[in-house]
Amino acid sequence: MKKTANYIEKSMNVIFTICGFLAVGFVILITGFLLVSGTPAIGKIGITDFLFGTEWASTAQPPSYGILPFILTSVYGTFGAIIIGVPLGLMCAIFVAKMANDKVSRVVRTSVDLLSGIPSVVYGLVGMIIIVPLVREVFNLPDGANLFSAIIVLTIMILPSVISVSETAIKTVPKEYEEASLALGATKTETVFKVIVPAAKSGIITSIVLGIGRSIGEAMAVMMVAGNVANMPGLFKSVRFLTTAVASEMSYSSGLQRQALFSIALVLFVFILIINLVLNLIVKRERQ
Amino acid sequence: MKKLMSILAVVALMATMVTGCGTKDEAPTSNPTEKVSGTVATDGSTSMEKVIGYLSEAYMEENSDVKITYNPTGSGSGIQAVQEGRCDIGLSSRNLKDEEAKELKGTVVAIDGIAIIVNPQNPIADLTIEQISSLYKGEITNWKEIGGYDAPVVLIGREAASGTRDGFESITDTEDACKYSQELTSTGDVVQTVASNPNAIGYASLASVKDTVKAIDVEGVTPTTETIQNGTYKVQRNFVFVTKKNKELTGAAKSFFDFATSAAADELVTEAGAVPVAR
């Protein structure tokens, strides 16, 4: 009987090991695939023409493959979503963690969880039907599908991760800090902004980085509200993100155009990689 | 010992599952009197979804042993899939390019009228191809220049290399010259956007035009089945079945191909909102 148990133990060990390395395997596979399929086009187009070219016309004769409009759009869009979303999310987190009573904070927390579970296509649909016409009316524009609408949708999409991560960070701030501050005569607002927020700084920064990751990688929702024309970005111009550039043309593409789309995916992958590295650095520093 | 046995049983089961996935459908014989069976894989144009849906449903009702699959990937992908032998029949909503026609054969199964759509609030009811062309090239930027309200023109189009965009741009001679304010990835999105913006103009398959938008006359011709079939309505394109030149279809695939290109399919094509080929 003992022998059998040993067998099971050993075979399960093997199975666990395989499963453990599965994730690593996928990362290696995807990285390898993107490098192999993404580099040829960059070589053919030329890295400066590709990264800093301002015109994308993949089906024109002759085609031009400059992705600077996409890179800038993704950066601006993400930046805009962070500028609006982080203060909103942070204040919501403070409300949930410190201000609201148990009942109210439970309702808010459930809504936030629900918000994070909504598929991105639903965000896109709502954006397309409500936000786009609204932006058109409010700003008196010919068309509401532009960078601004995309920023609004992205802001709503990053809220859940910003809120839940900052809330956790705020909750881990020792109660004594708060009590000391209040005892010294500081008001509740002063305590929140001068004691709790600085003490929870690294958690809040983590939430920002997560928000950046989420918004730079989002494709479906922004595809439905941004207009998808390869313009250099402007707040009220129809724009195309790195993600949507890949998604919108992939299904029909061929030849160099398809390879260039893989190269865009590679650029996006590098962006995400950098964001993750930054996140890891923050987490490491926090541990120290 | 019991546990070991059960583990062995699970492993054996998994092994059979893996090999089970690997077996392929036997190629059916092409004897016409024999009942056909097997799988017919079609792959390609998203615009052809309705047509292929109606055709395959009707065909499978008659031939219950045949399963027709449809993979909506887009014309380019469909053509590529045939080339690489990943499907039996490729679906393309544009005619084959010269380089593609070297190896592949295209058979027109239906015609798609591309309707030019505007918001119902827009008073414009008739445009010439030239006017449409200058609208999309950005030469006309206000509706009042062609008799509409004093409002900016908002050009809605499809993503680069979409079959509909390719069809529209080649017919209106606006290739790579369109000043789109939105490039959307599906016909439904175009209809939805035009319906929600009073200044928008877009293009979509006649089959997908709903009451929420207004399909305008082109050169005085209303887009209908008759005007598309007899060619008087100019903005139209072909729905094409793509097959390999050097490899004849066999069995179920051949049977389905013959069915789809026969007169019996006309009614189904009409039901699907496209226009049958004039015979």
XYZ file of C-alpha atoms in Angstrom:
567
model
C 0.000 0.000 0.000
C 2.833 2.344 0.857
C 4.336 1.745 -2.540
C 1.082 2.785 -4.218
C 0.940 5.947 -2.199
C 4.467 6.693 -3.322
C 3.465 6.201 -6.940
C 0.561 8.586 -6.578
C 2.761 11.064 -4.789
C 5.353 10.962 -7.524
C 2.937 11.127 -10.423
C 1.015 13.981 -8.843
C 4.307 15.775 -8.349
C 4.990 15.474 -12.056
C 1.506 16.741 -12.896
C 1.852 19.737 -10.574
C 5.238 20.567 -12.067
C 3.845 20.416 -15.591
C 0.937 22.676 -14.678
C 3.301 25.036 -12.920
C 5.455 25.451 -15.973
C 2.439 25.742 -18.281
C 2.119 29.479 -17.678
C 5.836 29.970 -18.237
C 5.531 27.931 -21.395
C 2.729 30.121 -22.727
C 4.675 33.300 -22.029
C 7.722 31.912 -23.827
C 5.527 30.719 -26.698
C 3.814 34.101 -27.121
C 7.042 36.062 -26.776
C 8.759 33.821 -29.288
C 5.838 33.996 -31.694
C 5.627 37.790 -31.515
C 9.389 38.172 -31.987
C 9.460 35.805 -34.947
C 6.380 37.206 -36.672
C 6.800 40.829 -35.622
C 10.400 41.570 -36.509
C 10.445 40.889 -40.298
C 8.072 43.764 -41.086
C 10.038 46.170 -38.893
C 13.141 45.139 -40.815
C 11.439 45.680 -44.169
C 9.839 48.990 -43.272
C 12.769 50.265 -41.226
C 12.498 50.812 -37.495
C 12.444 54.639 -37.631
C 9.885 54.707 -40.469
C 7.776 52.210 -38.567
C 7.897 53.746 -35.086
C 8.052 57.413 -36.068
C 6.202 57.456 -39.382
C 3.100 59.600 -39.101
C 1.079 58.006 -41.878
C -0.625 54.623 -41.851
C -2.199 53.581 -45.146
C -1.789 49.827 -45.286
C -3.957 49.183 -48.325
C -2.884 52.204 -50.374
C -0.574 52.010 -53.362
C 2.218 52.371 -52.318
C 1.404 51.543 -48.688
C 2.892 53.411 -45.756
C 3.292 51.864 -42.342
C 3.944 54.544 -39.744
C 2.533 53.726 -36.318
C 3.352 56.932 -34.443
C -0.343 57.965 -34.558
C -1.296 54.693 -32.844
C 1.460 54.916 -30.223
C 0.596 58.517 -29.355
C -3.127 57.738 -29.291
C -2.586 54.839 -26.909
C -0.339 56.960 -24.691
C -2.684 59.979 -24.685
C -5.770 57.826 -24.204
C -4.216 55.975 -21.278
C -2.854 59.182 -19.788
C -6.264 60.857 -20.049
C -8.012 57.910 -18.431
C -5.481 57.942 -15.572
C -5.791 61.717 -15.053
C -9.567 61.453 -14.673
C -9.869 57.935 -13.306
C -7.264 57.904 -10.538
C -8.609 60.857 -8.499
C -12.145 59.529 -8.922
C -11.159 55.986 -7.992
C -8.975 57.109 -5.099
C -11.734 59.197 -3.604
C -14.186 56.369 -4.029
C -11.724 54.060 -2.260
C -11.337 56.547 0.603
C -15.097 56.783 0.853
C -15.504 53.018 0.986
C -12.635 52.449 3.406
C -12.950 55.396 5.775
C -16.092 57.459 5.357
C -19.046 55.202 4.632
C -20.765 52.948 7.133
C -20.700 49.196 6.643
C -23.963 48.917 4.739
C -23.179 51.664 2.228
C -19.616 50.503 1.665
C -20.882 46.973 1.006
C -23.243 48.295 -1.683
C -20.469 50.364 -3.266
C -18.012 47.472 -3.143
C -20.503 45.100 -4.785
C -21.152 47.622 -7.551
C -17.426 48.052 -8.127
C -16.973 44.280 -8.358
C -19.853 44.114 -10.805
C -18.339 46.953 -12.836
C -15.089 45.021 -13.159
C -16.962 41.966 -14.383
C -18.781 43.694 -17.233
C -17.383 42.527 -20.579
C -15.597 45.229 -22.534
C -17.932 44.865 -25.505
C -20.762 46.034 -23.243
C -18.761 49.121 -22.276
C -18.231 49.715 -25.973
C -21.891 49.317 -26.792
C -22.999 51.693 -24.071
C -20.290 54.129 -25.133
C -21.376 53.938 -28.749
C -25.058 54.443 -28.042
C -24.905 56.921 -25.136
C -21.493 58.587 -24.807
C -20.747 59.189 -28.492
C -24.029 61.022 -29.272
C -23.759 62.859 -25.933
C -20.228 64.083 -26.686
C -21.439 65.195 -30.118
C -24.316 67.193 -28.624
C -22.440 68.669 -25.663
C -19.397 69.862 -27.613
C -21.370 70.654 -30.767
C -19.177 68.459 -32.972
C -20.058 66.884 -36.320
C -19.185 63.479 -34.874
C -18.782 62.214 -31.320
C -16.520 59.235 -31.984
C -13.147 60.585 -30.916
C -10.324 60.365 -28.394
C -12.406 62.111 -25.750
C -15.185 59.503 -25.866
C -12.563 56.761 -25.692
C -10.985 58.391 -22.637
C -14.353 58.468 -20.886
C -14.985 54.798 -21.597
C -11.451 53.855 -20.514
C -11.856 55.888 -17.328
C -14.932 53.886 -16.374
C -13.119 50.669 -17.230
C -10.068 51.341 -15.045
C -12.133 52.509 -12.057
C -12.703 49.018 -10.568
C -9.023 48.087 -10.442
C -8.015 51.525 -9.136
C -10.719 51.427 -6.465
C -10.185 47.908 -5.193
C -6.381 48.065 -5.079
C -6.284 51.511 -3.441
C -8.961 50.464 -0.978
C -6.885 47.510 0.136
C -3.851 49.784 0.473
C -5.773 52.350 2.507
C -7.143 49.653 4.794
C -3.670 48.353 5.600
C -2.585 51.767 6.920
C -2.275 51.225 10.709
C -5.204 52.633 12.640
C -2.767 54.337 15.031
C -1.606 56.770 12.325
C -5.142 57.971 11.816
C -5.874 58.171 15.537
C -2.664 60.050 16.212
C -3.446 62.537 13.494
C -6.976 63.102 14.757
C -5.768 63.370 18.327
C -3.346 66.090 17.281
C -6.312 68.110 16.101
C -6.216 67.435 12.361
C -9.583 67.293 10.609
C -10.763 64.137 8.933
C -9.964 65.544 5.455
C -6.482 66.560 6.537
C -5.934 63.130 8.022
C -7.038 61.436 4.803
C -4.901 63.479 2.436
C -1.849 64.114 4.619
C -1.580 60.879 6.579
C -3.517 58.001 5.042
C -2.868 58.645 1.362
C 0.912 59.168 1.800
C 1.078 56.031 3.953
C -0.753 54.026 1.283
C 1.314 55.537 -1.508
C 2.862 52.396 -2.937
C -0.486 50.597 -3.089
C -2.025 53.557 -4.849
C 0.826 53.654 -7.358
C 0.290 49.936 -7.949
C -3.345 50.666 -8.721
C -2.313 53.348 -11.197
C 0.051 50.967 -12.968
C -2.681 48.333 -13.118
C -5.037 50.941 -14.565
C -2.450 51.842 -17.200
C -2.105 48.173 -18.087
C -5.822 47.697 -18.390
C -6.418 50.768 -20.520
C -3.473 50.332 -22.870
C -4.521 46.748 -23.583
C -8.203 47.450 -24.123
C -9.354 46.914 -27.694
C -13.020 46.118 -28.079
C -14.545 49.025 -26.186
C -12.325 51.706 -27.700
C -12.823 50.270 -31.168
C -16.520 51.042 -30.835
C -16.136 54.649 -29.686
C -12.863 56.054 -31.041
C -13.732 56.222 -34.743
C -10.661 54.201 -35.794
C -9.204 56.571 -38.358
C -5.405 56.627 -38.364
C -5.095 60.348 -37.556
C -2.433 61.942 -35.388
C -4.251 62.211 -32.052
C -6.302 65.239 -31.070
C -8.869 65.367 -28.284
C -11.822 65.681 -30.660
C -10.337 63.787 -33.592
C -11.219 60.295 -34.712
C -8.272 58.154 -33.619
C -6.986 54.601 -33.690
C -5.261 52.853 -30.771
C -2.449 50.276 -31.010
C -4.870 47.524 -30.051
C -7.585 48.523 -32.492
C -5.047 48.914 -35.275
C -4.312 45.200 -34.932
C -7.886 44.088 -34.333
C -9.600 46.061 -37.069
C -7.345 45.031 -39.930
C -6.237 41.535 -38.975
C -9.160 39.656 -40.442
C -8.678 40.896 -43.980
C -4.946 41.511 -44.089
C -2.296 39.795 -46.159
C 1.415 40.023 -46.938
C 3.431 42.864 -45.483
C 0.288 44.445 -44.037
C -0.296 41.357 -41.892
C 3.347 41.275 -40.806
C 3.140 44.937 -39.880
C 0.114 44.164 -37.713
C 2.190 41.552 -35.872
C 4.850 44.219 -35.412
C 2.251 46.519 -33.849
C 1.333 43.659 -31.524
C 5.020 43.353 -30.646
C 5.211 47.067 -29.805
C 2.111 46.709 -27.643
C 3.671 43.687 -25.950
C 6.812 45.691 -25.166
C 4.640 48.415 -23.638
C 2.857 45.883 -21.409
C 6.211 44.333 -20.489
C 7.552 47.713 -19.376
C 4.409 48.362 -17.337
C 4.769 44.992 -15.622
C 8.438 45.626 -14.877
C 7.521 48.941 -13.269
C 4.839 47.185 -11.242
C 7.328 44.546 -10.071
C 9.815 47.239 -9.062
C 7.176 48.998 -6.985
C 6.112 45.787 -5.271
C 9.747 44.914 -4.545
C 10.491 48.320 -3.089
C 7.414 48.074 -0.927
C 8.626 44.760 0.522
C 11.971 46.283 1.397
C -4.284 -0.770 -5.454
C -7.746 0.432 -6.303
C -6.526 3.985 -6.621
C -3.785 2.999 -9.003
C -6.314 1.212 -11.173
C -8.568 4.228 -11.318
C -5.659 6.468 -12.257
C -4.729 4.052 -15.014
C -8.318 4.132 -16.215
C -8.320 7.921 -16.321
C -5.049 7.963 -18.248
C -6.401 5.433 -20.720
C -9.542 7.508 -21.159
C -7.537 10.644 -21.800
C -5.446 8.808 -24.358
C -8.521 7.737 -26.287
C -9.839 11.289 -26.151
C -6.645 12.644 -27.648
C -6.579 10.111 -30.450
C -10.301 10.604 -30.990
C -9.699 14.243 -31.844
C -7.094 13.265 -34.373
C -9.242 11.101 -36.612
C -10.533 12.833 -39.681
C -13.846 12.455 -41.436
C -13.589 9.850 -44.149
C -13.718 11.448 -47.574
C -17.038 10.389 -49.034
C -17.168 8.826 -52.460
C -18.424 10.986 -55.277
C -21.001 8.532 -56.540
C -24.035 10.738 -57.309
C -26.668 8.121 -56.475
C -25.115 7.479 -53.097
C -26.168 9.619 -50.159
C -23.456 12.164 -49.409
C -22.061 12.624 -45.949
C -19.225 14.452 -44.271
C -18.275 17.960 -43.352
C -18.052 20.944 -45.665
C -15.902 23.705 -44.259
C -16.529 27.218 -45.503
C -14.439 30.166 -44.411
C -14.422 33.831 -45.315
C -16.476 36.948 -45.831
C -18.480 38.167 -42.866
C -20.893 39.861 -45.274
C -21.879 36.468 -46.615
C -22.995 35.135 -43.253
C -26.705 35.423 -43.979
C -26.470 33.933 -47.462
C -24.325 31.026 -46.355
C -26.573 30.514 -43.332
C -29.730 30.177 -45.422
C -28.036 27.999 -48.022
C -26.415 25.616 -45.567
C -29.507 25.318 -43.404
C -31.681 24.371 -46.371
C -29.033 21.993 -47.674
C -28.528 20.258 -44.343
C -32.264 19.734 -44.022
C -32.189 17.727 -47.248
C -28.900 15.980 -46.491
C -28.884 15.253 -42.808
C -25.534 13.444 -42.930
C -23.713 16.547 -44.105
C -22.485 19.200 -41.737
C -21.601 22.589 -43.178
C -19.409 24.801 -41.044
C -18.931 28.530 -41.534
C -16.025 30.473 -40.138
C -16.588 34.231 -40.459
C -13.060 35.553 -40.868
C -13.263 37.946 -43.796
C -12.715 37.612 -47.528
C -8.916 37.747 -47.376
C -8.716 35.051 -44.712
C -11.219 32.872 -46.558
C -9.235 33.032 -49.779
C -6.061 32.262 -47.858
C -7.770 29.338 -46.141
C -8.649 27.751 -49.489
C -5.124 28.290 -50.730
C -3.723 26.557 -47.666
C -6.339 23.802 -47.855
C -7.823 24.678 -44.478
C -11.359 24.776 -45.862
C -13.320 23.375 -48.796
C -14.988 26.520 -50.059
C -13.701 30.029 -49.479
C -16.183 32.863 -49.304
C -15.237 36.200 -50.767
C -17.303 39.327 -51.113
C -14.988 40.700 -53.762
C -13.793 39.291 -57.060
C -10.460 37.485 -56.956
C -7.339 39.541 -57.529
C -5.172 38.538 -60.500
C -2.516 36.910 -58.330
C -5.175 34.942 -56.484
C -6.926 33.897 -59.690
C -3.788 32.030 -60.818
C -4.473 29.175 -58.448
C -8.082 29.741 -57.502
C -11.437 29.798 -59.216
C -14.253 32.120 -58.250
C -17.929 31.336 -58.869
C -20.505 34.050 -58.296
C -23.361 32.746 -56.137
C -25.166 35.988 -55.391
C -24.948 39.747 -55.843
C -24.853 42.195 -52.991
C -26.219 45.665 -53.447
C -24.325 48.231 -51.390
C -26.826 50.770 -50.168
C -25.761 54.349 -49.508
C -27.415 55.212 -46.227
C -28.147 58.499 -44.483
C -30.042 59.445 -41.359
C -33.844 59.571 -41.923
C -33.778 63.265 -40.908
C -31.548 64.041 -43.891
C -33.641 65.445 -46.809
C -31.200 64.143 -49.455
C -32.876 61.374 -51.469
C -30.802 60.994 -54.607
C -27.082 61.293 -55.334
C -24.942 60.609 -58.365
C -21.856 58.403 -58.116
C -19.817 61.547 -58.695
C -21.462 63.333 -55.784
C -20.896 60.336 -53.525
C -17.312 60.261 -54.659
C -16.721 63.953 -53.897
C -18.483 63.580 -50.561
C -16.154 60.772 -49.556
C -13.070 62.498 -50.915
C -13.848 65.450 -48.698
C -14.532 67.856 -51.592
C -18.066 68.427 -50.347
C -17.981 69.035 -46.612
C -21.390 70.563 -46.008
C -24.750 69.049 -46.890
C -26.060 72.397 -48.190
C -23.674 72.176 -51.160
C -25.822 69.378 -52.567
C -29.193 70.625 -51.425
C -29.359 69.471 -47.817
C -29.348 71.288 -44.495
C -26.479 73.539 -43.446
C -24.604 70.855 -41.542
C -21.179 69.202 -41.780
C -20.943 65.869 -43.591
C -19.828 62.985 -41.372
C -18.355 60.139 -43.387
C -18.803 56.676 -41.960
C -16.921 53.798 -43.519
C -15.500 50.368 -42.896
C -11.994 49.314 -41.883
C -9.266 49.088 -44.525
C -9.593 45.998 -46.719
C -13.135 45.191 -45.652
C -14.963 43.634 -48.573
C -17.706 46.245 -48.459
C -15.212 49.112 -48.333
C -13.244 47.618 -51.181
C -16.439 47.241 -53.197
C -17.683 50.736 -52.406
C -14.368 52.483 -53.032
C -13.701 50.733 -56.314
C -17.200 51.510 -57.601
C -17.088 55.166 -56.551
C -13.432 55.494 -57.559
C -12.356 56.754 -54.145
C -9.682 54.169 -53.331
C -7.346 55.407 -50.585
C -8.838 58.889 -50.932
C -11.697 58.701 -48.452
C -11.637 61.189 -45.592
C -13.482 59.023 -43.104
C -14.417 60.346 -39.721
C -15.126 56.818 -38.525
C -13.887 53.453 -39.690
C -16.058 50.774 -38.142
C -15.532 47.055 -38.175
C -19.009 45.792 -38.916
C -22.014 46.566 -41.053
C -24.213 46.703 -37.965
C -21.986 49.377 -36.409
C -22.254 51.487 -39.567
C -26.056 51.281 -39.579
C -26.176 52.073 -35.853
C -23.869 55.068 -36.199
C -25.697 56.546 -39.181
C -28.988 56.068 -37.341
C -27.710 58.025 -34.356
C -26.031 60.918 -36.180
C -28.235 63.192 -38.352
C -25.252 64.348 -40.437
C -23.791 60.950 -41.201
C -23.561 59.075 -44.483
C -22.446 55.482 -44.718
C -22.557 52.377 -46.835
C -23.811 48.890 -46.002
C -25.143 45.768 -47.678
C -28.731 46.304 -48.765
C -29.661 43.242 -46.708
C -28.563 44.877 -43.475
C -30.311 48.203 -44.033
C -33.007 48.726 -41.427
C -35.775 51.264 -40.964
C -33.536 53.321 -38.699
C -31.654 54.622 -41.734
C -32.606 55.765 -45.228
C -31.154 54.106 -48.322
C -30.884 56.778 -50.999
C -31.239 56.459 -54.785
C -28.053 56.442 -56.814
C -28.232 58.075 -60.245
C -32.012 58.046 -59.841
C -32.176 54.305 -59.279
C -33.573 52.914 -56.028
C -31.617 49.901 -54.727
C -33.933 46.895 -55.147
C -33.541 43.298 -56.259
C -34.511 44.126 -59.855
C -32.267 47.155 -60.240
C -29.317 45.253 -58.795
C -29.894 42.184 -60.953
C -30.258 44.126 -64.177
C -27.277 46.242 -63.278
C -28.977 49.642 -63.347
C -28.175 50.212 -59.672
C -24.478 50.840 -59.855
C -23.199 50.233 -56.333
C -23.088 46.445 -56.219
C -20.578 43.636 -55.811
C -20.409 39.874 -56.165
C -20.509 37.162 -53.528
C -18.031 34.559 -54.663
C -17.364 30.889 -53.824
C -13.622 30.313 -54.064
C -12.220 26.879 -54.890
C -8.861 25.492 -55.940
C -8.292 25.275 -59.684
C -6.164 22.137 -59.628
C -8.320 20.249 -57.122
C -11.907 19.358 -57.966
C -14.388 19.361 -55.120
C -15.609 15.915 -54.133
C -18.474 14.416 -52.193
C -20.400 16.658 -49.862
C -18.477 19.786 -50.814
C -19.224 19.292 -54.501
C -22.847 18.493 -53.786
C -23.254 21.664 -51.696
C -21.431 23.766 -54.279
C -23.740 22.507 -57.038
C -26.777 23.172 -54.863
C -25.683 26.727 -54.040
C -25.031 27.612 -57.670
C -28.259 26.044 -58.975
C -31.526 27.883 -59.627
C -32.964 26.151 -56.556
C -30.842 28.412 -54.378
C -32.277 31.646 -55.798
C -35.152 31.793 -53.384
C -32.864 31.211 -50.411
C -30.467 33.918 -51.564
C -33.387 36.332 -51.793
C -34.589 35.362 -48.344
C -31.104 36.071 -47.056
C -31.372 39.618 -48.368
C -28.947 39.311 -51.255
C -29.793 39.177 -54.933
C -29.580 35.954 -56.966
C -27.454 35.821 -60.077
C -29.433 36.592 -63.245
C -29.786 33.366 -65.254
